[in-house]
Amino acid sequence: MYEVIASLFFKGIEFSYKWLNENMLAHILAFSKEFGAIIVFISAVIFLLIAVYLVMKQARRLPSSYIIETFDTVGNQTIIPELRVKFSTYQAAASYAQFYASNYRDRYKFKVVGMKDKIPIIRSLPK
């Protein structure tokens, strides 16, 4: 008698387990996978927005133009009239400063200075 009741009880549990597995659990697992993918996507978008914000913040801090300052062997600032000294990018100014340094080896030293709102921001060339 107990065996029949136990087998009916286990058949009922088996039926409810299969029904829950096929109807509820599969949908819950599919939802959790999609929810995880959405969380990853939102995290990636937030990371990209923060990266763009930081790049734009850094771009606003950059000088608007660059000049090359010339110093003689003693260290006094001098002006050589035939040299171009104002540039819009740091790469161009650094390239010209290196070119001038190779032409005027021991007579002059050159330094790239950033200009932001007519206030010099000192940037020296790497040695």
PDB file of C-alpha atoms in Angstrom:
ATOM      1  CA  MET A   1       0.000   0.000   0.000  1.00  0.00           C
ATOM      2  CA  TYR A   2       2.794   2.427   0.889  1.00  0.00           C
ATOM      3  CA  GLU A   3       4.632   1.534  -2.292  1.00  0.00           C
ATOM      4  CA  VAL A   4       1.660   2.563  -4.434  1.00  0.00           C
ATOM      5  CA  ILE A   5       1.292   5.861  -2.582  1.00  0.00           C
ATOM      6  CA  ALA A   6       5.050   6.540  -2.820  1.00  0.00           C
ATOM      7  CA  SER A   7       5.132   5.714  -6.527  1.00  0.00           C
ATOM      8  CA  LEU A   8       2.108   8.000  -7.198  1.00  0.00           C
ATOM      9  CA  PHE A   9       3.816  10.752  -5.168  1.00  0.00           C
ATOM     10  CA  PHE A  10       7.050  10.389  -7.142  1.00  0.00           C
ATOM     11  CA  LYS A  11       5.139  10.270 -10.459  1.00  0.00           C
ATOM     12  CA  GLY A  12       3.438  13.543  -9.449  1.00  0.00           C
ATOM     13  CA  ILE A  13       6.762  15.137  -8.536  1.00  0.00           C
ATOM     14  CA  GLU A  14       8.294  13.871 -11.808  1.00  0.00           C
ATOM     15  CA  PHE A  15       5.406  15.306 -13.801  1.00  0.00           C
ATOM     16  CA  SER A  16       5.629  18.681 -12.031  1.00  0.00           C
ATOM     17  CA  TYR A  17       9.436  18.733 -12.460  1.00  0.00           C
ATOM     18  CA  LYS A  18       9.149  18.057 -16.207  1.00  0.00           C
ATOM     19  CA  TRP A  19       6.421  20.674 -16.582  1.00  0.00           C
ATOM     20  CA  LEU A  20       8.446  23.273 -14.676  1.00  0.00           C
ATOM     21  CA  ASN A  21      11.596  22.363 -16.589  1.00  0.00           C
ATOM     22  CA  GLU A  22       9.922  22.621 -20.015  1.00  0.00           C
ATOM     23  CA  ASN A  23       7.693  25.608 -19.339  1.00  0.00           C
ATOM     24  CA  MET A  24       9.273  27.750 -16.649  1.00  0.00           C
ATOM     25  CA  LEU A  25      12.937  26.929 -16.172  1.00  0.00           C
ATOM     26  CA  ALA A  26      13.835  27.072 -19.866  1.00  0.00           C
ATOM     27  CA  HIS A  27      12.285  30.535 -20.164  1.00  0.00           C
ATOM     28  CA  ILE A  28      13.953  31.761 -16.995  1.00  0.00           C
ATOM     29  CA  LEU A  29      17.365  30.539 -18.198  1.00  0.00           C
ATOM     30  CA  ALA A  30      16.858  32.128 -21.627  1.00  0.00           C
ATOM     31  CA  PHE A  31      15.867  35.400 -19.945  1.00  0.00           C
ATOM     32  CA  SER A  32      18.918  35.313 -17.693  1.00  0.00           C
ATOM     33  CA  LYS A  33      21.222  34.774 -20.690  1.00  0.00           C
ATOM     34  CA  GLU A  34      19.673  37.719 -22.525  1.00  0.00           C
ATOM     35  CA  PHE A  35      19.744  39.824 -19.384  1.00  0.00           C
ATOM     36  CA  GLY A  36      23.467  39.076 -18.986  1.00  0.00           C
ATOM     37  CA  ALA A  37      24.087  40.063 -22.597  1.00  0.00           C
ATOM     38  CA  ILE A  38      22.198  43.315 -22.037  1.00  0.00           C
ATOM     39  CA  ILE A  39      24.295  44.060 -18.940  1.00  0.00           C
ATOM     40  CA  VAL A  40      27.508  43.473 -20.925  1.00  0.00           C
ATOM     41  CA  PHE A  41      26.257  45.702 -23.761  1.00  0.00           C
ATOM     42  CA  ILE A  42      25.271  48.506 -21.382  1.00  0.00           C
ATOM     43  CA  SER A  43      28.663  48.246 -19.642  1.00  0.00           C
ATOM     44  CA  ALA A  44      30.457  48.522 -22.996  1.00  0.00           C
ATOM     45  CA  VAL A  45      28.404  51.578 -23.976  1.00  0.00           C
ATOM     46  CA  ILE A  46      29.093  53.248 -20.623  1.00  0.00           C
ATOM     47  CA  PHE A  47      32.822  52.514 -20.994  1.00  0.00           C
ATOM     48  CA  LEU A  48      32.871  54.040 -24.483  1.00  0.00           C
ATOM     49  CA  LEU A  49      30.996  57.138 -23.304  1.00  0.00           C
ATOM     50  CA  ILE A  50      33.456  57.628 -20.450  1.00  0.00           C
ATOM     51  CA  ALA A  51      36.393  57.165 -22.846  1.00  0.00           C
ATOM     52  CA  VAL A  52      34.952  59.750 -25.267  1.00  0.00           C
ATOM     53  CA  TYR A  53      34.377  62.164 -22.384  1.00  0.00           C
ATOM     54  CA  LEU A  54      37.978  61.811 -21.186  1.00  0.00           C
ATOM     55  CA  VAL A  55      39.365  62.273 -24.704  1.00  0.00           C
ATOM     56  CA  MET A  56      37.259  65.391 -25.239  1.00  0.00           C
ATOM     57  CA  LYS A  57      38.297  66.754 -21.837  1.00  0.00           C
ATOM     58  CA  GLN A  58      41.963  66.201 -22.737  1.00  0.00           C
ATOM     59  CA  ALA A  59      41.485  67.791 -26.167  1.00  0.00           C
ATOM     60  CA  ARG A  60      40.114  70.953 -24.543  1.00  0.00           C
ATOM     61  CA  ARG A  61      43.247  71.224 -22.404  1.00  0.00           C
ATOM     62  CA  LEU A  62      45.646  71.099 -25.348  1.00  0.00           C
ATOM     63  CA  PRO A  63      47.278  74.357 -26.422  1.00  0.00           C
ATOM     64  CA  SER A  64      45.798  76.085 -29.463  1.00  0.00           C
ATOM     65  CA  SER A  65      49.215  76.768 -31.005  1.00  0.00           C
ATOM     66  CA  TYR A  66      52.898  76.087 -30.399  1.00  0.00           C
ATOM     67  CA  ILE A  67      55.971  78.281 -30.762  1.00  0.00           C
ATOM     68  CA  ILE A  68      59.666  77.503 -30.854  1.00  0.00           C
ATOM     69  CA  GLU A  69      61.834  79.521 -28.471  1.00  0.00           C
ATOM     70  CA  THR A  70      65.481  79.960 -29.365  1.00  0.00           C
ATOM     71  CA  PHE A  71      68.292  80.206 -26.806  1.00  0.00           C
ATOM     72  CA  ASP A  72      71.962  80.939 -27.428  1.00  0.00           C
ATOM     73  CA  THR A  73      74.852  79.085 -25.811  1.00  0.00           C
ATOM     74  CA  VAL A  74      74.744  81.271 -22.695  1.00  0.00           C
ATOM     75  CA  GLY A  75      70.997  80.699 -22.217  1.00  0.00           C
ATOM     76  CA  ASN A  76      69.649  84.065 -23.338  1.00  0.00           C
ATOM     77  CA  GLN A  77      66.520  84.013 -25.463  1.00  0.00           C
ATOM     78  CA  THR A  78      67.225  85.166 -29.006  1.00  0.00           C
ATOM     79  CA  ILE A  79      65.269  85.640 -32.222  1.00  0.00           C
ATOM     80  CA  ILE A  80      66.483  84.342 -35.565  1.00  0.00           C
ATOM     81  CA  PRO A  81      64.419  86.234 -38.170  1.00  0.00           C
ATOM     82  CA  GLU A  82      64.484  83.647 -40.963  1.00  0.00           C
ATOM     83  CA  LEU A  83      63.055  80.787 -38.884  1.00  0.00           C
ATOM     84  CA  ARG A  84      59.418  79.797 -38.735  1.00  0.00           C
ATOM     85  CA  VAL A  85      58.423  79.694 -35.073  1.00  0.00           C
ATOM     86  CA  LYS A  86      54.600  79.452 -34.869  1.00  0.00           C
ATOM     87  CA  PHE A  87      52.815  76.119 -35.494  1.00  0.00           C
ATOM     88  CA  SER A  88      49.336  74.706 -34.987  1.00  0.00           C
ATOM     89  CA  THR A  89      50.380  71.161 -33.986  1.00  0.00           C
ATOM     90  CA  TYR A  90      52.960  69.883 -31.550  1.00  0.00           C
ATOM     91  CA  GLN A  91      54.323  67.320 -34.020  1.00  0.00           C
ATOM     92  CA  ALA A  92      55.125  69.999 -36.588  1.00  0.00           C
ATOM     93  CA  ALA A  93      56.749  72.264 -33.995  1.00  0.00           C
ATOM     94  CA  ALA A  94      58.835  69.411 -32.570  1.00  0.00           C
ATOM     95  CA  SER A  95      59.903  68.350 -36.052  1.00  0.00           C
ATOM     96  CA  TYR A  96      61.003  71.865 -36.979  1.00  0.00           C
ATOM     97  CA  ALA A  97      62.786  72.271 -33.621  1.00  0.00           C
ATOM     98  CA  GLN A  98      64.754  69.078 -34.240  1.00  0.00           C
ATOM     99  CA  PHE A  99      65.543  70.238 -37.780  1.00  0.00           C
ATOM    100  CA  TYR A 100      66.764  73.618 -36.499  1.00  0.00           C
ATOM    101  CA  ALA A 101      68.782  71.929 -33.752  1.00  0.00           C
ATOM    102  CA  SER A 102      70.545  69.761 -36.328  1.00  0.00           C
ATOM    103  CA  ASN A 103      71.308  72.822 -38.509  1.00  0.00           C
ATOM    104  CA  TYR A 104      72.488  75.098 -35.669  1.00  0.00           C
ATOM    105  CA  ARG A 105      74.243  72.399 -33.634  1.00  0.00           C
ATOM    106  CA  ASP A 106      76.338  74.226 -31.047  1.00  0.00           C
ATOM    107  CA  ARG A 107      75.153  77.786 -31.535  1.00  0.00           C
ATOM    108  CA  TYR A 108      71.499  77.604 -30.470  1.00  0.00           C
ATOM    109  CA  LYS A 109      69.101  75.466 -28.443  1.00  0.00           C
ATOM    110  CA  PHE A 110      65.400  75.201 -29.251  1.00  0.00           C
ATOM    111  CA  LYS A 111      62.397  74.603 -27.013  1.00  0.00           C
ATOM    112  CA  VAL A 112      58.766  73.948 -28.021  1.00  0.00           C
ATOM    113  CA  VAL A 113      56.274  75.990 -26.002  1.00  0.00           C
ATOM    114  CA  GLY A 114      52.503  75.575 -26.167  1.00  0.00           C
ATOM    115  CA  MET A 115      50.386  78.733 -26.309  1.00  0.00           C
ATOM    116  CA  LYS A 116      46.893  78.660 -24.807  1.00  0.00           C
ATOM    117  CA  ASP A 117      45.062  81.975 -24.680  1.00  0.00           C
ATOM    118  CA  LYS A 118      48.385  83.820 -25.152  1.00  0.00           C
ATOM    119  CA  ILE A 119      49.825  82.181 -22.027  1.00  0.00           C
ATOM    120  CA  PRO A 120      52.900  79.995 -22.682  1.00  0.00           C
ATOM    121  CA  ILE A 121      52.870  76.383 -21.537  1.00  0.00           C
ATOM    122  CA  ILE A 122      56.466  75.131 -21.451  1.00  0.00           C
ATOM    123  CA  ARG A 123      57.203  71.818 -23.180  1.00  0.00           C
ATOM    124  CA  SER A 124      60.801  70.911 -23.760  1.00  0.00           C
ATOM    125  CA  LEU A 125      62.033  68.482 -26.362  1.00  0.00           C
ATOM    126  CA  PRO A 126      63.220  65.063 -25.203  1.00  0.00           C
ATOM    127  CA  LYS A 127      66.990  64.768 -25.187  1.00  0.00           C
TER     128      LYS A 127
END
